[in-house]
Amino acid sequence: MERLETGIHAGRLSPAEYEANFSDLHPRLDNHEALVAADRCYFCYDAPCMTACPTSIDIPLFIRQISTGNPLGSAKTIFDQNILGGMCARVCPTEELCEQACVRNTAEERPVEIGRLQRYATDAAMQVGKQFYVRAEATAKKIAVVGAGPAGLAAAHRLAVKGHSVTIYDGREKSGGLNEYGIATYKTVDDFAQQEVDYIIAVGGIDVRHGALLGRDFSLSDLQSQYDAVFLGIGLAGVNALRIEGENLAGVEDAVDFIATLRQAEDKGKIAIGRRVVVLGGGMTAIDAAVQAKLLGAEEVTICYRRGKEHMNASEYEQDLASSKGVIIRHWLAPKSIVSQDGKVAAIEVEYTKIVEGRLVGTGETGVIAADQIFKAIGQTFDAGGLGSLRMESGRIAVDVEGRTSLDGVWAGGDCVFGGEDLTVSAVAHGRDAAESIHRALSATAAPAVAVA
């Protein structure tokens, strides 16, 4: 096999190879496949799959609706609980949530394909533009939503359906948050994230203002003075630093930025990638970056994680997917320094680690892995700029069970809150539930006083 010179280059593959590599990971089921898959469901009365779903979708019901030839009714059952059900069907770790809880696992060790059935139904509705919701009579209430990611979109849609006027502020050029910028391209093809945003906004009553960044263009107090309520779904904007020698060398990049650039690229052949790539981290971002580096033509891609396989945040399915694409996953390795040559990355020095008395420590034994490109995927941080006196907990926004913050009239949800998970479906649940709480609060203040005899 002919090898390209060491370094970071674009155009490592042919156009046909790029198209094949970044095609849909799990294409939509056809009608026959969906009926066969639905027929495997026991339609459990006390369904454990529902309990495992953060948005509590009535899974047995929507699958029964598919089995009876009613995919649109199935889609409504899904959207009633999760208006971003189409994206969640594509990116949710179903193998750790609903499908892991499926009772079919006990007898057959193969669950009902809940995620693919959910995609089948939601795609059917979106492709014909079927809108299930009509806005209630307009209220005089105005709500600001900061962040056009899953939490913000879910909150905005639910509030708009209630008749309130919603304005979404987002610092980026497009809506969608991580669904638009942070998900592996092969998981959401055909610009699906934007299609879903358009579907959600089509309900009416939602105005989106892009390029408006909290802490730069406005503050939380500004919004409080202009709106009846505020929902914060601002995610995690910062990226953790390695704090090792060589971190600023050419060829060391944030995995989040790499994924975002790739997601927005019309021509994958123009994305430069190294011949030897090392990804640092153990979560979904690390997996997505590593797999896509391989799909772009990198010859050697290695994930280095400082703990063991069982400690990785990425699911076992995703780890296996990476391995199937030729990614090498090495555990118990921590970055020590980045080796340079002519001002560029040449290798990374790593130290072997182990756990002693519950603490991760270095063993003193080191090694070197050749690399011309290194991606950092060691977690993101929360930027509290523009939030004023909002109470924080462990570096995130503190909220109660309804998403209410320490400030009157301000709610929050998604990754930015304490206890938030890096899951689209969890963010949707936060936004939906906060919207219901906001509606109750605004309805209470709008209710006329009742005279007491």
Coordinates of C-alpha atoms in Angstrom, one line a residue:
M1 CA 0.0 0.0 0.0
E2 CA 1.3 3.4 -1.0
R3 CA 1.8 5.7 2.0
L4 CA 1.5 9.4 2.0
E5 CA 4.2 11.5 3.6
T6 CA 4.0 12.1 7.3
G7 CA 1.9 15.2 8.2
I8 CA -1.6 16.5 8.1
H9 CA -3.2 16.5 4.6
A10 CA -6.5 16.7 2.9
G11 CA -7.7 14.5 0.1
R12 CA -6.3 11.2 1.4
L13 CA -9.2 9.2 -0.2
S14 CA -11.2 9.3 -3.4
P15 CA -14.6 11.0 -3.6
A16 CA -16.4 7.6 -3.7
E17 CA -14.5 6.5 -0.5
Y18 CA -15.6 9.6 1.4
E19 CA -19.2 9.2 0.3
A20 CA -19.2 5.5 1.4
N21 CA -17.4 6.2 4.7
F22 CA -19.8 9.0 5.7
S23 CA -23.0 7.3 4.6
D24 CA -25.8 6.6 7.1
L25 CA -24.6 4.3 9.9
H26 CA -28.0 2.7 10.4
P27 CA -30.3 3.4 7.4
R28 CA -34.0 3.7 8.1
L29 CA -36.0 0.5 8.2
D30 CA -38.3 -0.1 5.2
N31 CA -42.0 -1.0 5.8
H32 CA -41.4 -4.8 5.9
E33 CA -38.4 -4.5 8.2
A34 CA -40.3 -2.3 10.6
L35 CA -43.2 -4.7 10.8
V36 CA -40.9 -7.6 11.5
A37 CA -39.0 -5.6 14.1
A38 CA -42.2 -4.4 15.8
D39 CA -43.6 -8.0 15.9
R40 CA -40.8 -8.9 18.4
C41 CA -42.2 -6.6 21.0
Y42 CA -44.1 -8.2 23.9
F43 CA -46.0 -4.9 24.5
C44 CA -45.2 -5.2 28.2
Y45 CA -47.8 -3.6 30.6
D46 CA -45.2 -2.5 33.1
A47 CA -42.6 -1.9 30.4
P48 CA -39.0 -1.5 31.8
C49 CA -38.0 0.2 28.5
M50 CA -40.2 3.1 29.4
T51 CA -38.6 3.5 32.8
A52 CA -35.2 3.5 31.2
C53 CA -36.1 6.3 28.8
P54 CA -35.3 9.7 30.2
T55 CA -38.3 11.2 28.4
S56 CA -40.6 8.3 29.3
I57 CA -41.9 7.7 25.8
D58 CA -44.7 5.0 25.8
I59 CA -42.5 2.6 23.8
P60 CA -45.0 -0.4 23.8
L61 CA -47.7 1.9 22.4
F62 CA -45.7 3.4 19.6
I63 CA -44.4 0.0 18.6
R64 CA -47.9 -1.4 18.6
Q65 CA -49.0 1.5 16.4
I66 CA -46.3 0.6 13.9
S67 CA -47.4 -3.0 13.9
T68 CA -50.9 -2.0 13.1
G69 CA -49.8 0.2 10.2
N70 CA -50.1 3.5 11.9
P71 CA -46.6 5.1 11.7
L72 CA -48.0 8.7 12.0
G73 CA -49.9 7.8 15.2
S74 CA -46.7 6.2 16.4
A75 CA -44.8 9.4 15.7
K76 CA -47.3 11.5 17.7
T77 CA -46.9 9.1 20.7
I78 CA -43.1 9.7 20.5
F79 CA -43.3 13.5 19.9
D80 CA -45.8 14.0 22.8
Q81 CA -42.9 13.1 25.1
N82 CA -39.9 14.0 23.0
I83 CA -40.2 16.5 20.2
L84 CA -36.6 15.7 19.2
G85 CA -37.4 12.0 18.9
G86 CA -36.0 11.8 15.4
M87 CA -32.5 12.8 16.5
C88 CA -32.7 10.7 19.7
A89 CA -33.5 7.7 17.5
R90 CA -30.2 8.3 15.8
V91 CA -27.8 9.2 18.6
C92 CA -29.2 7.9 21.9
P93 CA -27.2 5.1 23.5
T94 CA -30.2 2.8 23.3
E95 CA -27.9 -0.1 24.1
E96 CA -27.5 1.4 27.6
L97 CA -31.1 2.7 28.0
C98 CA -34.3 1.3 26.6
E99 CA -32.9 -1.6 24.7
Q100 CA -30.7 -2.7 27.6
A101 CA -33.9 -2.9 29.7
C102 CA -35.9 -4.8 27.0
V103 CA -37.1 -8.2 28.3
R104 CA -36.2 -9.8 25.0
N105 CA -32.6 -9.7 26.2
T106 CA -33.4 -12.4 28.8
A107 CA -34.5 -15.0 26.4
E108 CA -32.7 -14.1 23.2
E109 CA -29.9 -11.7 24.2
R110 CA -31.2 -9.4 21.4
P111 CA -33.5 -6.6 22.3
V112 CA -36.3 -5.1 20.2
E113 CA -34.7 -2.5 17.9
I114 CA -36.5 0.4 19.7
G115 CA -34.2 3.1 18.3
R116 CA -34.6 2.1 14.7
L117 CA -38.3 1.7 15.1
Q118 CA -38.5 5.2 16.6
R119 CA -36.6 6.5 13.6
Y120 CA -39.0 4.8 11.2
A121 CA -42.0 6.5 12.8
T122 CA -40.6 10.0 13.3
D123 CA -39.1 10.0 9.8
A124 CA -42.5 9.1 8.4
A125 CA -44.1 12.1 10.0
M126 CA -41.3 14.6 9.2
Q127 CA -41.0 13.5 5.5
V128 CA -44.6 14.5 4.9
G129 CA -44.4 17.6 7.1
K130 CA -47.1 16.2 9.5
Q131 CA -47.6 18.7 12.3
F132 CA -49.4 17.3 15.3
Y133 CA -49.7 20.4 17.4
V134 CA -51.6 23.6 17.1
R135 CA -50.7 26.6 19.2
A136 CA -53.1 27.5 21.9
E137 CA -54.6 31.0 21.9
A138 CA -51.8 33.5 22.2
T139 CA -51.0 34.7 25.7
A140 CA -49.3 38.0 26.6
K141 CA -46.3 36.2 28.0
K142 CA -42.8 36.3 26.5
I143 CA -40.1 33.9 27.3
A144 CA -36.4 34.1 26.4
V145 CA -34.6 30.8 25.7
V146 CA -30.8 31.0 25.7
G147 CA -29.3 28.2 23.6
A148 CA -30.8 26.5 20.5
G149 CA -29.6 23.0 21.5
P150 CA -31.8 20.1 22.5
A151 CA -32.9 21.5 25.9
G152 CA -33.7 25.0 24.5
L153 CA -35.5 23.7 21.5
A154 CA -37.6 21.3 23.6
A155 CA -38.5 24.1 26.0
A156 CA -39.3 26.5 23.2
H157 CA -41.6 24.1 21.4
R158 CA -43.6 23.2 24.5
L159 CA -44.0 26.8 25.5
A160 CA -45.0 27.9 22.0
V161 CA -47.7 25.2 21.9
K162 CA -49.0 26.6 25.2
G163 CA -49.5 30.0 23.4
H164 CA -46.5 31.9 24.7
S165 CA -44.2 33.9 22.6
V166 CA -40.6 32.5 22.6
T167 CA -37.4 34.1 21.5
I168 CA -34.3 31.9 21.3
Y169 CA -30.8 33.4 21.5
D170 CA -27.9 31.4 20.2
G171 CA -24.3 32.4 19.6
R172 CA -23.7 30.2 16.6
E173 CA -24.9 30.7 13.0
K174 CA -27.2 27.6 13.1
S175 CA -29.6 26.1 15.6
G176 CA -29.3 22.6 17.0
G177 CA -26.4 22.9 19.5
L178 CA -24.5 19.6 19.7
N179 CA -27.0 18.0 17.3
E180 CA -25.7 20.3 14.6
Y181 CA -22.1 20.7 15.7
G182 CA -21.1 17.9 18.0
I183 CA -22.4 14.6 16.6
A184 CA -20.5 12.3 14.2
T185 CA -21.5 13.0 10.6
Y186 CA -22.3 9.4 9.8
K187 CA -24.9 9.3 12.5
T188 CA -26.9 12.2 11.2
V189 CA -26.7 12.4 7.4
D190 CA -28.7 14.6 4.9
D191 CA -28.6 17.7 7.2
F192 CA -31.1 16.0 9.5
A193 CA -30.3 18.3 12.5
Q194 CA -31.5 21.4 10.5
Q195 CA -34.5 19.5 9.2
E196 CA -35.5 18.8 12.8
V197 CA -35.0 22.4 13.8
D198 CA -37.2 23.5 10.9
Y199 CA -39.9 21.0 11.9
I200 CA -39.9 22.2 15.5
I201 CA -39.9 25.9 14.6
A202 CA -42.8 25.4 12.2
V203 CA -45.3 25.2 15.1
G204 CA -45.1 29.0 15.2
G205 CA -44.5 31.5 17.9
I206 CA -40.8 31.0 18.0
D207 CA -38.3 33.6 16.9
V208 CA -34.6 32.6 16.7
R209 CA -31.8 35.1 16.9
H210 CA -28.4 33.7 15.9
G211 CA -25.0 35.3 16.7
A212 CA -26.3 36.5 20.0
L213 CA -24.0 35.3 22.8
L214 CA -24.8 35.5 26.5
G215 CA -22.1 37.4 28.4
R216 CA -20.9 39.2 25.2
D217 CA -24.1 40.7 23.7
F218 CA -26.4 40.6 26.6
S219 CA -26.6 39.5 30.3
L220 CA -29.1 37.4 32.2
S221 CA -30.3 40.6 34.0
D222 CA -31.0 42.1 30.6
L223 CA -33.3 39.2 29.7
Q224 CA -35.0 39.3 33.1
S225 CA -36.0 42.9 32.5
Q226 CA -37.5 42.2 29.1
Y227 CA -39.1 38.8 29.5
D228 CA -41.6 37.1 31.8
A229 CA -39.4 34.1 32.2
V230 CA -36.0 32.8 31.0
F231 CA -34.8 29.3 30.2
L232 CA -31.0 28.7 30.1
G233 CA -30.0 25.8 27.9
I234 CA -26.4 27.0 27.2
G235 CA -24.5 23.7 27.3
L236 CA -20.8 23.6 27.9
A237 CA -18.7 26.0 25.8
G238 CA -15.2 25.5 27.2
V239 CA -12.7 22.7 26.7
N240 CA -10.5 21.3 29.4
A241 CA -6.7 21.8 28.9
L242 CA -4.1 19.1 29.0
R243 CA -1.6 21.3 30.9
I244 CA 1.4 19.5 29.5
E245 CA 4.4 20.6 27.5
G246 CA 3.7 20.9 23.8
E247 CA 0.0 21.4 24.1
N248 CA 0.1 24.5 21.9
L249 CA 2.0 22.9 19.0
A250 CA 0.7 22.9 15.5
G251 CA -1.3 19.6 15.1
V252 CA -2.8 19.6 18.6
E253 CA -6.6 20.4 18.3
D254 CA -9.8 20.2 20.3
A255 CA -11.8 17.2 19.2
V256 CA -15.0 19.2 19.6
D257 CA -13.8 21.8 17.0
F258 CA -12.7 19.0 14.7
I259 CA -16.1 17.3 14.8
A260 CA -17.9 20.7 14.3
T261 CA -15.7 21.5 11.3
L262 CA -16.3 18.1 9.7
R263 CA -20.1 18.4 10.3
Q264 CA -20.3 21.7 8.4
A265 CA -18.0 20.6 5.6
E266 CA -19.8 20.1 2.3
D267 CA -16.7 18.4 0.8
K268 CA -15.1 15.9 3.3
G269 CA -12.1 15.7 1.0
K270 CA -11.1 19.2 2.0
I271 CA -10.7 18.3 5.7
A272 CA -7.0 17.7 6.5
I273 CA -6.1 14.7 8.7
G274 CA -2.9 13.2 9.9
R275 CA -1.4 9.9 8.9
R276 CA -0.9 8.9 12.6
V277 CA -3.6 10.4 14.9
V278 CA -3.9 10.1 18.7
V279 CA -7.1 11.0 20.5
L280 CA -7.0 11.6 24.2
G281 CA -10.2 10.8 26.2
G282 CA -12.7 8.1 26.9
G283 CA -16.1 9.6 26.1
M284 CA -18.3 9.8 23.1
T285 CA -16.4 12.8 21.7
A286 CA -13.2 10.8 21.7
I287 CA -14.9 7.9 19.9
D288 CA -16.6 10.2 17.3
A289 CA -13.3 12.0 16.6
A290 CA -11.3 8.8 16.3
V291 CA -13.7 7.0 14.0
Q292 CA -14.1 10.0 11.8
A293 CA -10.3 10.5 11.6
K294 CA -10.1 6.9 10.3
L295 CA -12.9 7.5 7.8
L296 CA -11.0 10.6 6.5
G297 CA -8.1 8.3 5.6
A298 CA -5.8 8.4 8.7
E299 CA -3.7 5.2 8.6
E300 CA -3.2 4.8 12.3
V301 CA -5.7 6.1 14.9
T302 CA -5.1 5.5 18.6
I303 CA -7.4 6.4 21.6
C304 CA -5.4 6.8 24.8
Y305 CA -7.5 6.7 28.0
R306 CA -6.0 7.1 31.4
R307 CA -8.3 4.4 33.1
G308 CA -9.7 1.0 32.1
K309 CA -12.2 -0.1 29.5
E310 CA -14.9 -0.4 32.2
H311 CA -14.4 3.2 33.2
M312 CA -14.9 4.8 29.8
N313 CA -18.0 7.0 29.4
A314 CA -18.4 5.8 25.8
S315 CA -20.7 2.8 25.6
E316 CA -19.4 -0.6 24.9
Y317 CA -21.2 -0.6 21.6
E318 CA -19.4 2.6 20.6
Q319 CA -16.1 1.2 21.7
D320 CA -16.7 -1.9 19.6
L321 CA -17.7 0.3 16.6
A322 CA -14.4 2.2 16.9
S323 CA -12.5 -1.1 17.0
S324 CA -14.4 -2.3 13.9
K325 CA -13.2 0.7 12.0
G326 CA -9.6 0.0 12.8
V327 CA -9.2 2.4 15.8
I328 CA -6.8 1.1 18.5
I329 CA -8.0 1.8 22.0
R330 CA -5.3 1.8 24.7
H331 CA -6.1 2.0 28.4
W332 CA -4.2 3.0 31.5
L333 CA -2.2 5.7 29.6
A334 CA -2.0 9.4 30.6
P335 CA -0.5 12.1 28.4
K336 CA 2.8 13.4 29.8
S337 CA 4.2 15.6 27.1
I338 CA 3.9 16.2 23.4
V339 CA 7.1 15.8 21.4
S340 CA 7.8 18.3 18.6
Q341 CA 9.9 18.4 15.5
D342 CA 10.3 21.6 13.5
G343 CA 7.5 23.2 15.6
K344 CA 5.0 20.5 14.8
V345 CA 3.7 17.4 16.6
A346 CA 5.9 14.3 16.1
A347 CA 4.8 12.1 19.0
I348 CA 3.2 12.0 22.4
E349 CA 4.9 10.7 25.5
V350 CA 2.5 8.8 27.8
E351 CA 2.8 7.4 31.3
Y352 CA 1.2 4.2 32.4
T353 CA -1.3 4.5 35.2
K354 CA -3.0 2.4 37.9
I355 CA -5.4 2.8 40.7
V356 CA -4.0 2.7 44.2
E357 CA -6.3 3.0 47.2
G358 CA -9.0 4.4 45.0
R359 CA -6.8 7.0 43.3
L360 CA -5.3 7.1 39.8
V361 CA -1.6 7.4 39.9
G362 CA 1.3 7.2 37.5
T363 CA 3.6 4.2 37.6
G364 CA 6.6 6.1 36.4
E365 CA 6.9 3.9 33.3
T366 CA 6.6 5.9 30.1
G367 CA 6.3 5.3 26.4
V368 CA 6.1 7.2 23.2
I369 CA 3.5 7.0 20.4
A370 CA 4.3 8.5 17.0
A371 CA 1.7 11.0 15.9
D372 CA 1.4 14.0 13.6
Q373 CA -2.0 15.0 14.9
I374 CA -3.5 14.9 18.4
F375 CA -7.1 15.5 19.4
K376 CA -8.1 16.5 22.9
A377 CA -11.4 15.0 24.1
I378 CA -10.9 15.2 27.8
G379 CA -14.2 16.9 28.7
Q380 CA -15.8 20.3 28.4
T381 CA -16.2 23.1 31.0
F382 CA -19.0 25.5 31.8
D383 CA -18.7 29.2 31.1
A384 CA -20.7 31.2 33.6
G385 CA -20.2 34.5 31.9
G386 CA -23.2 36.9 32.0
L387 CA -25.1 34.9 34.7
G388 CA -24.6 37.3 37.6
S389 CA -25.5 36.0 41.0
L390 CA -27.0 32.7 39.8
R391 CA -26.2 30.0 42.4
M392 CA -23.8 27.3 41.2
E393 CA -23.0 23.8 42.4
S394 CA -19.8 22.0 41.4
G395 CA -19.3 24.5 38.6
R396 CA -22.7 24.1 37.1
I397 CA -26.1 25.9 37.5
A398 CA -28.0 24.6 40.6
V399 CA -31.6 23.7 39.9
D400 CA -34.5 22.0 41.6
V401 CA -36.5 19.1 40.2
E402 CA -38.5 21.4 37.9
G403 CA -35.4 23.2 36.6
R404 CA -35.9 26.3 38.6
T405 CA -32.7 28.2 39.5
S406 CA -31.9 30.4 42.5
L407 CA -33.3 33.5 40.7
D408 CA -37.0 34.0 40.4
G409 CA -38.2 33.6 36.8
V410 CA -35.1 31.8 35.6
W411 CA -35.0 28.1 34.7
A412 CA -32.2 26.0 33.3
G413 CA -31.6 22.5 31.8
G414 CA -29.2 20.3 29.8
D415 CA -25.5 20.0 30.2
C416 CA -25.2 23.3 32.0
V417 CA -27.0 22.3 35.1
F418 CA -25.6 20.3 38.0
G419 CA -26.4 16.7 37.4
G420 CA -26.8 17.2 33.7
E421 CA -25.7 14.3 31.4
D422 CA -24.1 14.5 28.0
L423 CA -27.2 13.0 26.4
T424 CA -29.6 14.6 23.9
V425 CA -32.5 12.8 25.4
S426 CA -31.8 14.0 28.9
A427 CA -31.5 17.6 27.7
V428 CA -34.9 17.2 26.0
A429 CA -36.5 16.0 29.2
H430 CA -35.0 19.0 31.1
G431 CA -36.3 21.4 28.5
R432 CA -39.7 19.9 28.3
D433 CA -40.2 19.7 32.1
A434 CA -38.9 23.2 32.7
A435 CA -41.4 24.5 30.1
E436 CA -44.3 22.9 31.9
S437 CA -43.0 24.5 35.2
I438 CA -42.7 27.9 33.5
H439 CA -46.2 27.6 32.1
R440 CA -47.6 26.7 35.5
A441 CA -45.9 29.7 37.0
L442 CA -47.0 32.1 34.3
S443 CA -50.6 30.8 34.4
A444 CA -50.7 31.3 38.1
T445 CA -49.6 35.0 37.8
A446 CA -52.1 35.5 35.0
A447 CA -55.1 34.0 36.8
P448 CA -57.6 36.7 37.9
A449 CA -58.2 37.2 41.6
V450 CA -61.2 35.4 43.0
A451 CA -63.4 37.5 45.3
V452 CA -64.0 35.9 48.7
A453 CA -67.5 36.4 50.1

